[in-house]
PDB file of C-alpha atoms and ligand atoms in Angstrom:
ATOM      1  CA  MET A   1     148.480 219.107  96.495  1.00 44.00           C
ATOM      2  CA  ALA A   2     148.389 215.249  95.773  1.00 45.00           C
ATOM      3  CA  GLY A   3     149.393 214.684  92.656  1.00 50.00           C
ATOM      4  CA  GLY A   4     147.337 211.967  91.894  1.00 62.00           C
ATOM      5  CA  GLY A   5     143.867 213.764  93.675  1.00 81.00           C
ATOM      6  CA  TRP A   6     140.379 214.184  91.984  1.00 82.00           C
ATOM      7  CA  LEU A   7     141.840 218.021  92.094  1.00 83.00           C
ATOM      8  CA  ALA A   8     144.939 216.883  89.729  1.00 78.00           C
ATOM      9  CA  ARG A   9     142.259 215.362  87.239  1.00 77.00           C
ATOM     10  CA  TRP A  10     140.253 218.218  87.219  1.00 80.00           C
ATOM     11  CA  PRO A  11     140.562 219.529  83.552  1.00 75.00           C
ATOM     12  CA  VAL A  12     141.060 223.647  85.013  1.00 80.00           C
ATOM     13  CA  ILE A  13     144.694 222.035  87.205  1.00 82.00           C
ATOM     14  CA  ARG A  14     144.979 219.427  83.966  1.00 77.00           C
ATOM     15  CA  GLN A  15     145.271 222.984  81.935  1.00 78.00           C
ATOM     16  CA  LEU A  16     146.795 224.799  83.630  1.00 81.00           C
ATOM     17  CA  ARG A  17     149.098 222.422  84.243  1.00 78.00           C
ATOM     18  CA  GLY A  18     149.828 223.226  80.126  1.00 73.00           C
ATOM     19  CA  GLN A  19     148.294 219.481  78.908  1.00 67.00           C
ATOM     20  CA  ASP A  20     146.096 220.464  76.420  1.00 64.00           C
ATOM     21  CA  GLY A  21     143.617 221.797  76.622  1.00 66.00           C
ATOM     22  CA  ARG A  22     141.826 220.712  73.254  1.00 70.00           C
ATOM     23  CA  GLY A  23     143.056 216.658  74.024  1.00 71.00           C
ATOM     24  CA  ALA A  24     144.357 214.757  76.644  1.00 72.00           C
ATOM     25  CA  ALA A  25     143.388 217.567  79.004  1.00 71.00           C
ATOM     26  CA  ALA A  26     139.400 218.026  78.249  1.00 74.00           C
ATOM     27  CA  ARG A  27     138.943 214.061  78.527  1.00 77.00           C
ATOM     28  CA  SER A  28     137.540 211.280  81.160  1.00 83.00           C
ATOM     29  CA  ALA A  29     136.422 208.225  81.609  1.00 90.00           C
ATOM     30  CA  ARG A  30     133.089 209.219  80.417  1.00 93.00           C
ATOM     31  CA  THR A  31     133.764 210.508  77.754  1.00 90.00           C
ATOM     32  CA  ASP A  32     136.501 206.625  76.846  1.00 90.00           C
ATOM     33  CA  ALA A  33     133.030 204.931  76.333  1.00 94.00           C
ATOM     34  CA  LEU A  34     130.904 206.464  74.443  1.00 94.00           C
ATOM     35  CA  ARG A  35     129.969 205.523  71.144  1.00 93.00           C
ATOM     36  CA  PRO A  36     129.423 207.589  67.569  1.00 91.00           C
ATOM     37  CA  ARG A  37     125.560 207.426  68.170  1.00 88.00           C
ATOM     38  CA  VAL A  38     126.051 205.892  64.019  1.00 92.00           C
ATOM     39  CA  GLU A  39     128.391 202.900  65.453  1.00 92.00           C
ATOM     40  CA  GLU A  40     125.982 200.057  64.702  1.00 93.00           C
ATOM     41  CA  ALA A  41     124.424 200.969  61.652  1.00 95.00           C
ATOM     42  CA  ASP A  42     124.220 198.065  59.078  1.00 95.00           C
ATOM     43  CA  SER A  43     123.598 200.221  55.974  1.00 96.00           C
ATOM     44  CA  VAL A  44     124.358 203.541  55.111  1.00 97.00           C
ATOM     45  CA  ALA A  45     122.258 206.042  52.050  1.00 96.00           C
ATOM     46  CA  ARG A  46     123.261 209.617  50.660  1.00 96.00           C
ATOM     47  CA  SER A  47     120.613 211.598  49.625  1.00 93.00           C
ATOM     48  CA  VAL A  48     119.754 215.352  50.206  1.00 91.00           C
ATOM     49  CA  CYS A  49     118.064 216.962  53.082  1.00 90.00           C
ATOM     50  CA  PRO A  50     114.228 217.840  51.530  1.00 82.00           C
ATOM     51  CA  TYR A  51     113.793 221.818  53.414  1.00 83.00           C
ATOM     52  CA  CYS A  52     115.154 223.827  51.481  1.00 82.00           C
ATOM     53  CA  ALA A  53     116.705 224.941  48.169  1.00 79.00           C
ATOM     54  CA  VAL A  54     120.244 224.668  49.874  1.00 87.00           C
ATOM     55  CA  GLY A  55     119.750 220.478  48.873  1.00 88.00           C
ATOM     56  CA  CYS A  56     123.219 219.869  52.057  1.00 94.00           C
ATOM     57  CA  GLY A  57     123.500 215.988  51.325  1.00 96.00           C
ATOM     58  CA  GLN A  58     123.300 213.721  53.745  1.00 97.00           C
ATOM     59  CA  LEU A  59     124.204 210.349  54.992  1.00 97.00           C
ATOM     60  CA  VAL A  60     121.388 207.969  55.995  1.00 96.00           C
ATOM     61  CA  TYR A  61     122.271 205.138  58.633  1.00 96.00           C
ATOM     62  CA  VAL A  62     119.753 202.189  58.856  1.00 95.00           C
ATOM     63  CA  LYS A  63     119.896 199.925  61.408  1.00 95.00           C
ATOM     64  CA  ASP A  64     117.115 196.993  61.067  1.00 94.00           C
ATOM     65  CA  GLY A  65     115.957 198.045  58.014  1.00 92.00           C
ATOM     66  CA  ALA A  66     114.732 201.921  59.755  1.00 91.00           C
ATOM     67  CA  VAL A  67     116.268 204.763  60.222  1.00 92.00           C
ATOM     68  CA  THR A  68     118.482 205.309  63.371  1.00 92.00           C
ATOM     69  CA  GLN A  69     120.166 208.840  62.876  1.00 94.00           C
ATOM     70  CA  ILE A  70     120.671 211.483  59.502  1.00 95.00           C
ATOM     71  CA  GLU A  71     123.975 213.285  59.810  1.00 96.00           C
ATOM     72  CA  GLY A  72     125.649 215.526  57.059  1.00 97.00           C
ATOM     73  CA  ASP A  73     127.680 214.753  54.389  1.00 97.00           C
ATOM     74  CA  PRO A  74     131.151 215.102  54.607  1.00 97.00           C
ATOM     75  CA  ASP A  75     131.188 214.590  50.274  1.00 97.00           C
ATOM     76  CA  SER A  76     129.037 217.294  49.082  1.00 97.00           C
ATOM     77  CA  PRO A  77     130.888 219.997  47.167  1.00 96.00           C
ATOM     78  CA  ILE A  78     127.161 221.613  48.356  1.00 92.00           C
ATOM     79  CA  SER A  79     127.434 221.911  52.243  1.00 96.00           C
ATOM     80  CA  ARG A  80     131.058 219.786  53.173  1.00 97.00           C
ATOM     81  CA  GLY A  81     129.313 218.078  55.688  1.00 97.00           C
ATOM     82  CA  ARG A  82     126.663 220.181  57.365  1.00 96.00           C
ATOM     83  CA  LEU A  83     123.209 221.257  57.971  1.00 96.00           C
ATOM     84  CA  CYS A  84     121.161 223.307  59.310  1.00 95.00           C
ATOM     85  CA  PRO A  85     118.827 222.861  62.367  1.00 93.00           C
ATOM     86  CA  LYS A  86     116.047 221.527  60.296  1.00 91.00           C
ATOM     87  CA  GLY A  87     118.057 219.505  58.544  1.00 93.00           C
ATOM     88  CA  SER A  88     119.697 217.329  61.094  1.00 93.00           C
ATOM     89  CA  ALA A  89     116.234 217.042  62.724  1.00 92.00           C
ATOM     90  CA  SER A  90     114.465 215.550  59.622  1.00 90.00           C
ATOM     91  CA  LYS A  91     114.734 212.151  60.577  1.00 90.00           C
ATOM     92  CA  GLN A  92     112.291 213.485  63.201  1.00 89.00           C
ATOM     93  CA  LEU A  93     109.866 214.102  59.335  1.00 82.00           C
ATOM     94  CA  VAL A  94     108.822 210.640  59.972  1.00 76.00           C
ATOM     95  CA  THR A  95     110.179 209.374  63.442  1.00 85.00           C
ATOM     96  CA  HIS A  96     108.271 211.672  65.900  1.00 89.00           C
ATOM     97  CA  ALA A  97     105.613 210.901  68.102  1.00 91.00           C
ATOM     98  CA  GLY A  98     104.789 214.429  67.435  1.00 91.00           C
ATOM     99  CA  ARG A  99     103.533 213.697  64.397  1.00 89.00           C
ATOM    100  CA  GLN A 100      99.857 214.363  63.175  1.00 90.00           C
ATOM    101  CA  THR A 101      98.617 211.684  61.326  1.00 91.00           C
ATOM    102  CA  THR A 102      94.979 211.536  61.183  1.00 95.00           C
ATOM    103  CA  VAL A 103      93.078 214.312  59.495  1.00 97.00           C
ATOM    104  CA  LEU A 104      91.450 217.289  61.726  1.00 97.00           C
ATOM    105  CA  TYR A 105      88.949 220.122  61.024  1.00 97.00           C
ATOM    106  CA  ARG A 106      87.964 223.231  62.685  1.00 97.00           C
ATOM    107  CA  ARG A 107      85.549 225.722  60.621  1.00 94.00           C
ATOM    108  CA  PRO A 108      84.518 228.533  60.037  1.00 94.00           C
ATOM    109  CA  TYR A 109      84.213 230.361  63.381  1.00 96.00           C
ATOM    110  CA  GLY A 110      85.363 226.787  64.396  1.00 96.00           C
ATOM    111  CA  THR A 111      88.519 227.809  67.855  1.00 96.00           C
ATOM    112  CA  GLU A 112      88.332 223.363  68.326  1.00 97.00           C
ATOM    113  CA  TRP A 113      90.276 221.172  65.629  1.00 97.00           C
ATOM    114  CA  GLU A 114      88.192 218.127  64.953  1.00 96.00           C
ATOM    115  CA  PRO A 115      88.877 214.575  63.615  1.00 97.00           C
ATOM    116  CA  LEU A 116      87.475 213.485  59.915  1.00 96.00           C
ATOM    117  CA  ASP A 117      87.896 210.489  58.365  1.00 96.00           C
ATOM    118  CA  LEU A 118      89.940 211.082  54.921  1.00 97.00           C
ATOM    119  CA  GLY A 119      86.948 210.091  52.926  1.00 97.00           C
ATOM    120  CA  THR A 120      84.887 213.316  53.961  1.00 97.00           C
ATOM    121  CA  ALA A 121      87.960 215.319  54.137  1.00 97.00           C
ATOM    122  CA  MET A 122      88.722 215.116  50.099  1.00 97.00           C
ATOM    123  CA  ASP A 123      85.120 215.087  49.179  1.00 98.00           C
ATOM    124  CA  MET A 124      85.422 218.798  50.466  1.00 97.00           C
ATOM    125  CA  ILE A 125      88.178 219.649  49.171  1.00 96.00           C
ATOM    126  CA  ALA A 126      87.097 217.992  45.758  1.00 97.00           C
ATOM    127  CA  ASP A 127      83.690 220.225  45.850  1.00 98.00           C
ATOM    128  CA  ARG A 128      85.652 223.793  47.478  1.00 97.00           C
ATOM    129  CA  VAL A 129      87.656 223.259  44.762  1.00 97.00           C
ATOM    130  CA  ALA A 130      85.471 223.098  41.441  1.00 97.00           C
ATOM    131  CA  ARG A 131      82.855 225.524  43.211  1.00 98.00           C
ATOM    132  CA  THR A 132      86.048 228.066  43.811  1.00 98.00           C
ATOM    133  CA  ARG A 133      87.551 227.501  39.838  1.00 98.00           C
ATOM    134  CA  ARG A 134      83.299 227.722  38.875  1.00 98.00           C
ATOM    135  CA  ASP A 135      83.235 230.321  40.655  1.00 98.00           C
ATOM    136  CA  THR A 136      86.799 232.518  39.507  1.00 98.00           C
ATOM    137  CA  TRP A 137      87.608 231.304  35.949  1.00 98.00           C
ATOM    138  CA  GLN A 138      88.553 233.922  33.485  1.00 98.00           C
ATOM    139  CA  GLN A 139      88.336 233.407  29.919  1.00 98.00           C
ATOM    140  CA  GLU A 140      89.399 236.463  28.835  1.00 97.00           C
ATOM    141  CA  TYR A 141      91.558 239.061  30.380  1.00 97.00           C
ATOM    142  CA  GLU A 142      92.600 243.054  29.516  1.00 97.00           C
ATOM    143  CA  GLY A 143      91.353 241.585  25.249  1.00 97.00           C
ATOM    144  CA  LYS A 144      93.124 238.001  25.663  1.00 97.00           C
ATOM    145  CA  VAL A 145      92.146 234.501  25.993  1.00 97.00           C
ATOM    146  CA  VAL A 146      93.762 233.778  29.369  1.00 97.00           C
ATOM    147  CA  ARG A 147      91.740 230.411  30.512  1.00 97.00           C
ATOM    148  CA  ARG A 148      92.393 230.783  34.139  1.00 98.00           C
ATOM    149  CA  THR A 149      91.344 231.441  37.455  1.00 98.00           C
ATOM    150  CA  LEU A 150      93.176 233.554  40.307  1.00 97.00           C
ATOM    151  CA  GLY A 151      90.971 232.326  43.363  1.00 97.00           C
ATOM    152  CA  ILE A 152      93.584 229.520  43.962  1.00 97.00           C
ATOM    153  CA  ALA A 153      96.655 228.625  45.065  1.00 96.00           C
ATOM    154  CA  GLY A 154      99.527 226.571  45.045  1.00 94.00           C
ATOM    155  CA  LEU A 155     101.991 226.444  48.246  1.00 92.00           C
ATOM    156  CA  GLY A 156     103.364 223.302  48.023  1.00 89.00           C
ATOM    157  CA  GLY A 157     105.324 222.543  51.209  1.00 83.00           C
ATOM    158  CA  ALA A 158     109.428 221.109  51.323  1.00 76.00           C
ATOM    159  CA  THR A 159     109.796 218.134  51.718  1.00 76.00           C
ATOM    160  CA  LEU A 160     107.341 217.400  48.400  1.00 82.00           C
ATOM    161  CA  ASP A 161     109.523 215.406  46.969  1.00 79.00           C
ATOM    162  CA  ASN A 162     110.362 215.535  43.010  1.00 81.00           C
ATOM    163  CA  GLU A 163     107.651 213.877  41.486  1.00 89.00           C
ATOM    164  CA  GLU A 164     104.646 215.068  43.989  1.00 90.00           C
ATOM    165  CA  ASN A 165     105.931 218.670  43.059  1.00 88.00           C
ATOM    166  CA  TYR A 166     105.963 217.568  38.646  1.00 92.00           C
ATOM    167  CA  LEU A 167     101.900 215.688  40.277  1.00 95.00           C
ATOM    168  CA  MET A 168     101.289 219.235  41.915  1.00 94.00           C
ATOM    169  CA  LYS A 169     102.724 221.297  39.055  1.00 94.00           C
ATOM    170  CA  LYS A 170     100.944 219.312  36.898  1.00 95.00           C
ATOM    171  CA  LEU A 171      97.391 219.044  38.418  1.00 96.00           C
ATOM    172  CA  TYR A 172      97.450 222.697  39.367  1.00 96.00           C
ATOM    173  CA  THR A 173      97.868 224.152  35.684  1.00 96.00           C
ATOM    174  CA  ALA A 174      94.888 222.030  34.498  1.00 97.00           C
ATOM    175  CA  LEU A 175      92.739 223.809  36.761  1.00 97.00           C
ATOM    176  CA  GLY A 176      94.003 226.609  35.436  1.00 97.00           C
ATOM    177  CA  ALA A 177      95.873 227.962  38.446  1.00 97.00           C
ATOM    178  CA  VAL A 178      98.495 229.836  37.657  1.00 96.00           C
ATOM    179  CA  GLN A 179      99.934 230.654  40.874  1.00 95.00           C
ATOM    180  CA  VAL A 180     101.810 227.475  42.496  1.00 94.00           C
ATOM    181  CA  GLU A 181     104.568 228.221  44.504  1.00 90.00           C
ATOM    182  CA  ASN A 182     106.840 226.042  46.575  1.00 85.00           C
ATOM    183  CA  GLN A 183     108.524 226.449  49.897  1.00 79.00           C
ATOM    184  CA  ALA A 184     111.717 225.621  48.795  1.00 70.00           C
ATOM    185  CA  ARG A 185     111.491 228.648  46.874  1.00 62.00           C
ATOM    186  CA  ILE A 186     110.749 231.189  48.467  1.00 55.00           C
TER     187      ILE A 186
HETATM  188  S1  SF4 B   1     117.222 222.910  55.600  1.00 50.90           S
HETATM  189 FE1  SF4 B   1     119.211 223.059  55.757  1.00 50.90          FE
HETATM  190  S2  SF4 B   1     120.065 220.849  56.731  1.00 50.90           S
HETATM  191 FE2  SF4 B   1     118.404 221.199  54.734  1.00 50.90          FE
HETATM  192  S3  SF4 B   1     119.231 222.021  52.527  1.00 50.90           S
HETATM  193 FE3  SF4 B   1     118.408 224.047  53.965  1.00 50.90          FE
HETATM  194  S4  SF4 B   1     120.029 224.207  54.659  1.00 50.90           S
HETATM  195 FE4  SF4 B   1     120.237 222.367  54.163  1.00 50.90          FE
END
């Protein structure tokens, strides 16, 4: 077997010859040419993953004013550089081509989604909230004044930020809803 032939360069052969399988034996011209995907970023911002209550630290890489990559923050005492699959994919929250950016409506007993303009959708939601609140209002319960509705509940999504959650809690409490929860706490 020729020492400098292609077979000799095969990692298995190099490992059998005693080279460290995690080091030089596992390298190739192609792996040596690979560059970190964050190398060309011109700034990096620290953030916190919004998806759940763990609150893993994130590094948000930016180039030309656009987010190019989000990775775990090694300095985070919570996550020490790690992100779960959801956190690792959080860049797609704003960049994924499959994001739904317009209103879709599926009417009762409907089998298909229909496009709807935002103004119409907001009016429909407001009508339903007002009607449900009126129809389910409880002034008293078991002799106590409660002034509430159990007909409306709020369930926030994990990507809501602090300020959005604050406003949602204010809104639901003002409406008399007492069932207010967030996915991040479940
Ligand atoms: S969703 Fe994953 S990455 Fe994000 S905070 Fe929770 S555990 Fe961490």
